[in-house]
Short mmCIF file of C-alpha atoms in Angstrom, two decimals:
data_model
loop_
_atom_site.label_atom_id
_atom_site.label_comp_id
_atom_site.label_asym_id
_atom_site.label_seq_id
_atom_site.Cartn_x
_atom_site.Cartn_y
_atom_site.Cartn_z
CA MET A 1 13.71 -17.54 20.42
CA THR A 2 13.30 -15.31 23.44
CA GLU A 3 10.42 -13.11 24.41
CA ASP A 4 10.97 -9.41 23.82
CA THR A 5 8.57 -7.97 26.38
CA GLN A 6 8.71 -5.63 29.35
CA GLN A 7 6.53 -5.43 32.40
CA PRO A 8 4.42 -2.27 32.64
CA GLY A 9 6.60 -1.05 35.46
CA GLY A 10 9.58 -0.97 33.08
CA GLN A 11 7.93 1.19 30.46
CA SER A 12 9.06 4.69 29.70
CA ALA A 13 6.57 7.40 30.63
CA ASP A 14 5.82 7.90 26.94
CA ASP A 15 5.10 4.20 26.34
CA ALA A 16 2.94 4.05 29.43
CA ASP A 17 0.99 7.08 28.21
CA ILE A 18 0.21 5.36 24.88
CA VAL A 19 -0.79 2.04 26.45
CA THR A 20 -2.79 3.47 29.36
CA ASN A 21 -4.78 5.84 27.19
CA ALA A 22 -5.51 3.15 24.64
CA ARG A 23 -6.67 0.58 27.17
CA SER A 24 -8.99 3.00 28.91
CA ASN A 25 -10.47 4.81 25.94
CA ALA A 26 -10.17 2.95 22.63
CA VAL A 27 -12.98 0.77 21.37
CA GLU A 28 -12.55 -2.62 19.77
CA GLY A 29 -11.87 -2.24 16.07
CA GLY A 30 -10.18 1.12 16.62
CA ASP A 31 -9.13 3.58 13.99
CA VAL A 32 -8.06 0.85 11.61
CA ALA A 33 -11.61 -0.46 11.34
CA LYS A 34 -12.78 3.01 10.21
CA ALA A 35 -9.96 3.77 7.77
CA GLU A 36 -10.57 4.03 4.03
CA LEU A 37 -7.13 2.83 2.94
CA LEU A 38 -8.44 0.07 0.70
CA GLN A 39 -11.17 2.14 -0.94
CA ALA A 40 -9.10 2.46 -4.09
CA TYR A 41 -8.32 -1.23 -4.18
CA ARG A 42 -11.35 -3.18 -3.04
CA ARG A 43 -14.77 -1.69 -2.46
CA GLN A 44 -14.99 1.63 -4.30
CA LYS A 45 -17.53 2.93 -1.84
CA GLU A 46 -17.90 6.00 0.29
CA GLU A 47 -17.48 5.69 4.05
CA PRO A 48 -17.98 8.34 6.75
CA GLU A 49 -14.94 10.44 7.49
CA PRO A 50 -13.41 9.70 10.91
CA GLY A 51 -15.21 11.88 13.41
CA ALA A 52 -18.33 12.41 11.29
CA GLY A 53 -21.36 12.70 13.53
CA GLU A 54 -19.28 12.92 16.72
CA SER A 55 -19.99 15.63 19.26
CA GLN A 56 -17.40 18.34 19.86
CA ALA A 57 -16.65 16.88 23.30
CA GLU A 58 -16.08 13.42 21.80
CA ARG A 59 -13.79 14.82 19.10
CA GLU A 60 -11.77 16.65 21.75
CA ARG A 61 -11.52 13.48 23.84
CA GLN A 62 -10.35 11.47 20.83
CA SER A 63 -7.82 14.18 20.02
CA ARG A 64 -6.39 13.95 23.53
CA ILE A 65 -5.94 10.19 23.56
CA ARG A 66 -4.35 10.01 20.10
CA LYS A 67 -1.20 11.86 21.12
CA THR A 68 1.42 11.07 23.72
CA SER A 69 2.81 13.59 26.16
CA LYS A 70 5.60 14.27 23.63
CA GLY A 71 3.13 14.92 20.83
CA GLU A 72 3.64 11.53 19.16
CA ALA A 73 0.44 10.80 17.24
CA ILE A 74 -1.19 7.38 17.51
CA VAL A 75 -2.15 6.41 13.96
CA VAL A 76 -3.31 2.84 14.70
CA ASP A 77 -5.29 1.53 17.65
CA PHE A 78 -7.31 -1.69 17.59
CA VAL A 79 -7.89 -4.96 19.47
CA ALA A 80 -6.37 -8.12 18.01
CA SER A 81 -4.82 -11.47 18.85
CA PHE A 82 -1.09 -11.80 18.36
CA VAL A 83 2.04 -13.78 19.08
CA ALA A 84 4.56 -11.15 20.09
CA GLY A 85 8.31 -10.91 20.08
CA GLY A 86 9.21 -14.28 18.63
CA SER A 87 7.78 -16.04 21.64
CA THR A 88 8.25 -19.79 21.73
CA ALA A 89 4.68 -20.08 23.04
CA PHE A 90 2.63 -20.03 19.85
CA GLU A 91 -0.70 -19.58 21.58
CA PRO A 92 -1.90 -16.05 20.74
CA VAL A 93 -2.91 -13.55 23.36
CA LYS A 94 -5.48 -10.81 23.00
CA GLY A 95 -4.46 -7.21 23.43
CA ARG A 96 -4.14 -3.80 21.84
CA VAL A 97 -2.19 -3.02 18.70
CA LEU A 98 -0.99 0.59 18.69
CA MET A 99 1.29 2.39 16.29
CA SER A 100 2.82 5.82 15.91
CA GLN A 101 5.18 6.87 13.13
CA GLN A 102 8.04 5.72 15.36
CA ARG A 103 6.87 2.54 17.07
CA LEU A 104 4.56 -0.46 16.93
CA ILE A 105 3.36 -1.53 20.39
CA LEU A 106 1.56 -4.76 21.29
CA ALA A 107 0.09 -4.46 24.77
CA THR A 108 -1.73 -6.83 27.11
CA GLY A 109 -2.67 -6.41 30.76
CA GLN A 110 0.60 -8.01 31.82
CA SER A 111 3.22 -6.98 29.28
CA LYS A 112 4.07 -5.07 26.14
CA THR A 113 6.31 -5.48 23.10
CA ALA A 114 7.63 -2.24 21.60
CA ILE A 115 9.03 -2.47 18.06
CA PRO A 116 10.81 0.57 16.57
CA ILE A 117 9.62 1.07 12.98
CA THR A 118 13.27 1.51 11.95
CA SER A 119 13.97 -2.08 13.06
CA VAL A 120 11.30 -3.64 10.79
CA PHE A 121 12.83 -5.54 7.86
CA ASP A 122 9.84 -7.52 6.56
CA ILE A 123 6.05 -7.21 6.35
CA ALA A 124 4.29 -10.32 5.04
CA VAL A 125 0.52 -10.00 4.64
CA GLY A 126 -1.83 -12.98 4.36
CA GLN A 127 0.84 -15.62 4.83
CA VAL A 128 -0.22 -17.52 7.94
CA PRO A 129 2.76 -19.34 9.50
CA PRO A 130 2.10 -23.08 10.09
CA GLU A 131 2.69 -22.66 13.82
CA VAL A 132 -0.34 -20.39 14.22
CA GLU A 133 -2.59 -21.28 11.29
CA GLU A 134 -5.06 -23.01 13.62
CA PHE A 135 -5.58 -19.71 15.45
CA PHE A 136 -5.79 -17.15 12.62
CA ASP A 137 -7.75 -16.73 9.40
CA TYR A 138 -5.68 -13.78 8.17
CA THR A 139 -2.45 -12.31 9.45
CA VAL A 140 0.41 -9.91 9.00
CA MET A 141 3.81 -11.16 10.06
CA VAL A 142 6.27 -8.43 11.04
CA GLY A 143 9.99 -9.22 11.02
CA TYR A 144 12.22 -6.95 13.10
CA ILE A 145 15.66 -6.83 14.67
CA THR A 146 16.50 -6.55 18.36
CA GLY A 147 20.23 -6.09 18.83
CA ARG A 148 21.62 -8.71 16.44
CA THR A 149 18.63 -11.03 16.73
CA ARG A 150 15.90 -11.34 14.10
CA ARG A 151 12.45 -11.81 15.56
CA THR A 152 8.88 -12.00 14.30
CA THR A 153 5.49 -11.11 15.60
CA VAL A 154 2.24 -12.35 14.06
CA ILE A 155 -0.95 -10.27 14.30
CA GLY A 156 -4.24 -11.85 13.27
CA GLY A 157 -7.77 -10.69 12.67
CA ASP A 158 -10.38 -10.17 9.99
CA ARG A 159 -9.03 -9.57 6.49
CA GLU A 160 -10.16 -5.96 6.11
CA THR A 161 -8.65 -4.78 9.39
CA ILE A 162 -5.34 -6.56 8.82
CA GLU A 163 -5.00 -5.22 5.28
CA LYS A 164 -5.71 -1.66 6.38
CA PHE A 165 -3.28 -1.91 9.28
CA SER A 166 -0.64 -3.34 6.95
CA LEU A 167 -0.88 -0.32 4.64
CA TYR A 168 -0.34 1.99 7.61
CA LEU A 169 2.71 -0.07 8.54
CA PHE A 170 4.15 -0.02 5.00
CA ARG A 171 3.74 3.75 4.84
CA ALA A 172 5.38 4.27 8.25
CA ALA A 173 8.32 2.10 7.18
CA LEU A 174 8.88 3.69 3.75
CA ASN A 175 7.53 7.23 3.52
CA GLY A 176 10.27 9.83 3.54
CA SER A 177 12.97 7.37 2.41
CA GLN A 178 15.70 8.49 0.03
CA ALA A 179 15.81 6.77 -3.35
CA THR A 180 17.88 6.80 -6.52
CA VAL A 181 15.70 6.66 -9.64
CA LYS A 182 16.53 6.04 -13.29
CA HIS A 183 13.48 6.91 -15.39
CA PRO A 184 13.03 5.81 -18.01
CA ALA A 185 15.72 3.13 -18.03
CA ARG A 186 14.04 1.55 -21.08
CA VAL A 187 11.23 2.52 -23.43
CA GLY A 188 9.92 -0.67 -24.93
CA GLY A 189 13.07 -2.64 -25.69
CA ARG A 190 15.25 0.45 -26.19
CA VAL A 191 17.83 1.19 -23.52
CA MET A 192 17.85 4.88 -22.57
CA ASN A 193 20.91 6.87 -21.55
CA THR A 194 19.12 8.44 -18.58
CA GLU A 195 20.94 9.88 -15.59
CA ARG A 196 20.14 8.57 -12.14
CA HIS A 197 18.47 11.10 -9.84
CA ARG A 198 18.22 11.32 -6.08
CA SER A 199 14.62 11.51 -4.94
CA GLY A 200 12.29 11.09 -2.03
CA LEU A 201 9.73 8.29 -1.80
CA HIS A 202 6.08 8.39 -0.77
CA LEU A 203 3.45 5.64 -0.84
CA ASP A 204 0.06 6.81 -2.04
CA TYR A 205 -2.93 4.47 -2.13
CA GLU A 206 -2.69 4.01 -5.89
CA ALA A 207 0.91 4.95 -6.65
CA VAL A 208 4.48 5.19 -5.47
CA THR A 209 5.56 8.82 -5.84
CA PHE A 210 9.14 10.09 -6.09
CA PRO A 211 9.32 13.81 -5.23
CA ASP A 212 12.35 15.21 -7.07
CA ASP A 213 15.18 16.41 -4.85
CA ASP A 214 17.77 16.68 -7.61
CA GLY A 215 15.92 18.12 -10.60
CA PRO A 216 12.70 17.05 -12.38
CA LEU A 217 12.29 13.37 -13.22
CA THR A 218 9.61 14.08 -15.83
CA GLU A 219 9.48 16.38 -18.83
CA ASN A 220 6.78 18.60 -17.32
CA GLY A 221 8.62 18.89 -14.00
CA GLU A 222 5.95 17.02 -12.04
CA PRO A 223 7.06 14.47 -9.42
CA PHE A 224 7.52 11.09 -11.06
CA HIS A 225 5.10 8.40 -9.92
CA ILE A 226 4.36 4.80 -10.80
CA ASP A 227 0.66 4.02 -11.06
CA LEU A 228 0.45 0.65 -9.30
CA ALA A 229 -2.36 -0.46 -11.64
CA SER A 230 -0.01 0.08 -14.58
CA VAL A 231 2.67 -2.31 -13.34
CA ILE A 232 3.27 -5.26 -15.68
CA PHE A 233 6.37 -6.88 -14.20
CA PHE A 234 9.04 -6.17 -11.61
CA GLU A 235 12.16 -7.85 -10.33
CA VAL A 236 15.11 -7.14 -8.07
CA LEU A 237 18.46 -7.04 -9.88
CA GLU A 238 22.01 -6.55 -8.72
CA ARG A 239 23.84 -3.73 -10.48
CA THR A 240 27.45 -2.57 -10.17
CA THR A 241 27.71 1.22 -9.95
CA ASP A 242 30.87 3.10 -8.99
CA GLU A 243 32.54 -0.28 -8.42
CA GLN A 244 29.93 -1.13 -5.78
CA LYS A 245 27.18 -3.74 -5.99
CA GLN A 246 23.70 -2.40 -5.41
CA LEU A 247 20.21 -3.89 -5.41
CA VAL A 248 17.90 -2.29 -7.99
CA LEU A 249 14.14 -2.72 -8.28
CA SER A 250 13.32 -2.85 -12.00
CA VAL A 251 9.66 -2.01 -12.66
CA GLN A 252 7.96 -2.35 -16.05
CA HIS A 253 4.81 -0.26 -16.31
CA VAL A 254 2.59 1.32 -18.95
CA GLU A 255 2.96 5.06 -19.42
CA GLN A 256 1.06 7.00 -22.09
CA GLY A 257 0.35 3.85 -24.06
CA GLN A 258 3.86 2.42 -24.10
CA THR A 259 5.82 0.09 -21.87
CA VAL A 260 8.61 1.76 -19.92
CA THR A 261 11.04 0.42 -17.34
CA SER A 262 12.08 2.40 -14.29
CA GLU A 263 14.86 1.42 -11.91
CA ILE A 264 14.70 2.29 -8.23
CA SER A 265 17.23 1.70 -5.49
CA LEU A 266 17.11 2.63 -1.81
CA ASP A 267 20.09 3.16 0.44
CA SER A 268 18.80 0.46 2.77
CA ARG A 269 18.48 -3.20 1.74
CA ARG A 270 15.92 -3.54 4.52
CA LYS A 271 13.73 -0.92 2.86
CA MET A 272 14.29 -2.45 -0.58
CA ASN A 273 12.82 -5.68 0.75
CA ILE A 274 9.81 -3.87 2.22
CA LEU A 275 9.19 -1.91 -1.00
CA GLY A 276 9.29 -5.15 -3.00
CA ARG A 277 6.79 -6.68 -0.59
CA TYR A 278 4.51 -3.66 -1.00
CA LEU A 279 4.52 -3.82 -4.80
CA ARG A 280 3.81 -7.55 -4.78
CA LEU A 281 0.97 -7.09 -2.31
CA VAL A 282 -0.82 -4.27 -4.13
CA TYR A 283 -0.26 -5.92 -7.53
CA HIS A 284 -1.86 -9.08 -6.14
CA TRP A 285 -4.81 -7.16 -4.68
CA ILE A 286 -5.56 -5.33 -7.91
CA LYS A 287 -5.07 -8.39 -10.10
CA SER A 288 -7.20 -10.63 -7.89
CA ASP A 289 -10.04 -8.09 -8.07
CA VAL A 290 -10.21 -8.40 -11.89
CA ARG A 291 -9.35 -12.09 -12.19
CA ASN A 292 -12.95 -13.24 -12.66
CA ILE A 293 -14.24 -10.20 -14.55
CA GLU A 294 -15.03 -10.76 -18.22
CA VAL A 295 -15.03 -7.52 -20.16
CA THR A 296 -16.78 -7.48 -23.53
CA GLU A 297 -15.04 -6.05 -26.57
CA GLN A 298 -17.33 -3.04 -26.48
CA GLY A 299 -16.74 -2.60 -22.76
CA LEU A 300 -13.01 -2.64 -23.39
CA GLU A 301 -13.43 0.05 -26.06
CA VAL A 302 -15.19 2.23 -23.51
CA LEU A 303 -12.40 1.69 -20.96
CA VAL A 304 -9.69 2.49 -23.51
CA GLY A 305 -11.62 5.60 -24.60
CA LEU A 306 -11.86 6.86 -21.02
CA TYR A 307 -8.20 6.04 -20.42
CA SER A 308 -7.11 7.92 -23.54
CA ALA A 309 -9.31 10.95 -22.91
CA GLY A 310 -8.04 11.49 -19.37
CA GLU A 311 -9.03 14.93 -18.08
CA MET A 312 -10.69 15.73 -21.43
CA ALA A 313 -13.34 13.04 -20.82
CA ALA A 314 -15.99 15.65 -20.01
CA GLU A 315 -15.56 17.22 -23.46
CA VAL A 316 -15.70 14.02 -25.52
CA ASP A 317 -18.89 12.64 -27.06
CA PHE A 318 -18.22 8.96 -26.35
CA SER A 319 -21.28 7.61 -28.11
CA GLU A 320 -20.14 9.34 -31.31
CA LEU A 321 -16.51 8.37 -30.71
CA LEU A 322 -17.40 4.69 -30.35
CA GLY A 323 -20.09 4.72 -33.03
CA VAL A 324 -22.85 3.40 -30.73
CA GLU A 325 -26.22 4.64 -29.55
CA GLN A 326 -26.29 6.51 -26.24
CA GLU A 327 -28.46 3.76 -24.72
CA VAL A 328 -25.79 1.17 -25.54
CA LEU A 329 -23.08 3.35 -24.02
CA ASP A 330 -25.15 3.90 -20.86
CA ALA A 331 -25.60 0.13 -20.47
CA GLU A 332 -21.85 -0.45 -20.85
CA LEU A 333 -21.06 2.27 -18.30
CA GLU A 334 -23.49 0.74 -15.82
CA THR A 335 -21.91 -2.71 -16.25
CA LEU A 336 -18.36 -1.38 -15.91
CA ASN A 337 -19.34 0.52 -12.79
CA ASP A 338 -20.98 -2.59 -11.28
CA GLU A 339 -17.75 -4.51 -11.95
CA GLY A 340 -15.73 -1.84 -10.14
CA LEU A 341 -13.78 -0.78 -13.25
CA ILE A 342 -14.97 2.85 -13.35
CA GLY A 343 -15.85 5.23 -10.55
CA ASP A 344 -19.31 6.28 -11.76
CA GLU A 345 -21.87 4.97 -14.24
CA THR A 346 -22.43 8.43 -15.72
CA LEU A 347 -19.98 10.62 -17.64
CA PRO A 348 -17.58 12.16 -16.90
CA THR A 349 -16.03 9.32 -14.93
CA SER A 350 -12.57 7.86 -14.41
CA LEU A 351 -11.08 4.40 -14.27
CA THR A 352 -10.46 2.69 -10.95
CA PRO A 353 -7.09 0.97 -10.39
CA GLN A 354 -8.77 -2.24 -11.53
CA GLY A 355 -10.01 -0.55 -14.71
CA ARG A 356 -6.55 0.84 -15.45
CA PHE A 357 -5.09 -2.62 -14.87
CA VAL A 358 -7.43 -4.11 -17.51
CA VAL A 359 -6.53 -1.38 -20.04
CA ASN A 360 -2.81 -1.64 -19.36
CA GLU A 361 -2.89 -5.40 -19.92
CA GLU A 362 -4.61 -4.77 -23.25
CA ILE A 363 -1.99 -2.16 -24.20
CA GLU A 364 0.80 -4.56 -23.31
CA ASP A 365 -0.78 -7.31 -25.44
CA VAL A 366 -0.91 -4.91 -28.39
CA ASN A 367 2.70 -3.78 -27.83
CA VAL A 368 3.90 -7.37 -27.76
#
């Protein structure tokens, strides 16, 4: 493999603007260390909004350094160790990791690697390659194409920072993509004669949303979305449509108490691979968070009650609904909140992604 780097003197003015501003102004940890991208998945806690407590002068300074001369916003900026550009030298170097919606840039004092987001074909989080496992505890490996050559770069750091950065990267790679959606393709085991619709695609923190470009995908006309905590199973299939073979992502998920299957295809196989990676990653995060949680039968009844009530939860007397004393209900709510399955220990409250995952598994068991 060859090294895909340029000397600072060979940078475009725009690249130099990003790198120079970041080196002189950004602090270690950067914006990624402050982001709340995993709040829905991992900690369920409040953190200060970026900029909270900063002086007006500091906010203005930060605003200046987060845009290039062409108005390209810097959405990621932190210090990390990395092996860049498929270098044959597997010893990591320390530098800055910067990203806009268009490019990922890895910069040291001597060189930089600029990776167009459109060239990224794989994002593998937490899989430390054997060549660098002695250097990193947690990594994201980014596969990209230069010309006709496939290359990789490995970025390592603490788990929280790498996970947050990875979500930024997934969103930059996928948001705004065009998709073809068949929903529902199945309801339970029944095949549905549903037309395929063209749609947009947007990654939220708890869902993949498909804004409808070609008519409503749902009965109420709302944009169709897949709650990532409701996913039961997914696989990539090859379908033949209009005499052409096409990759289709088949996703089984729970919707209004029943198992439905939706089929999604993207025009780009590269993006199909990245979307599959994203679903696997978030599914793993949510599932791993509930793996060691033991929910009592009564606790499960409370979760199912909250799930079923939805927005009407504030108007439901849950102690009467469940046939228990208010003190018993309060104790269950406190326990469920401590386990990260609901957002608050007092009513009205809602289920976290982990709580919805537990309920959806129970629904699937009943359906089976």
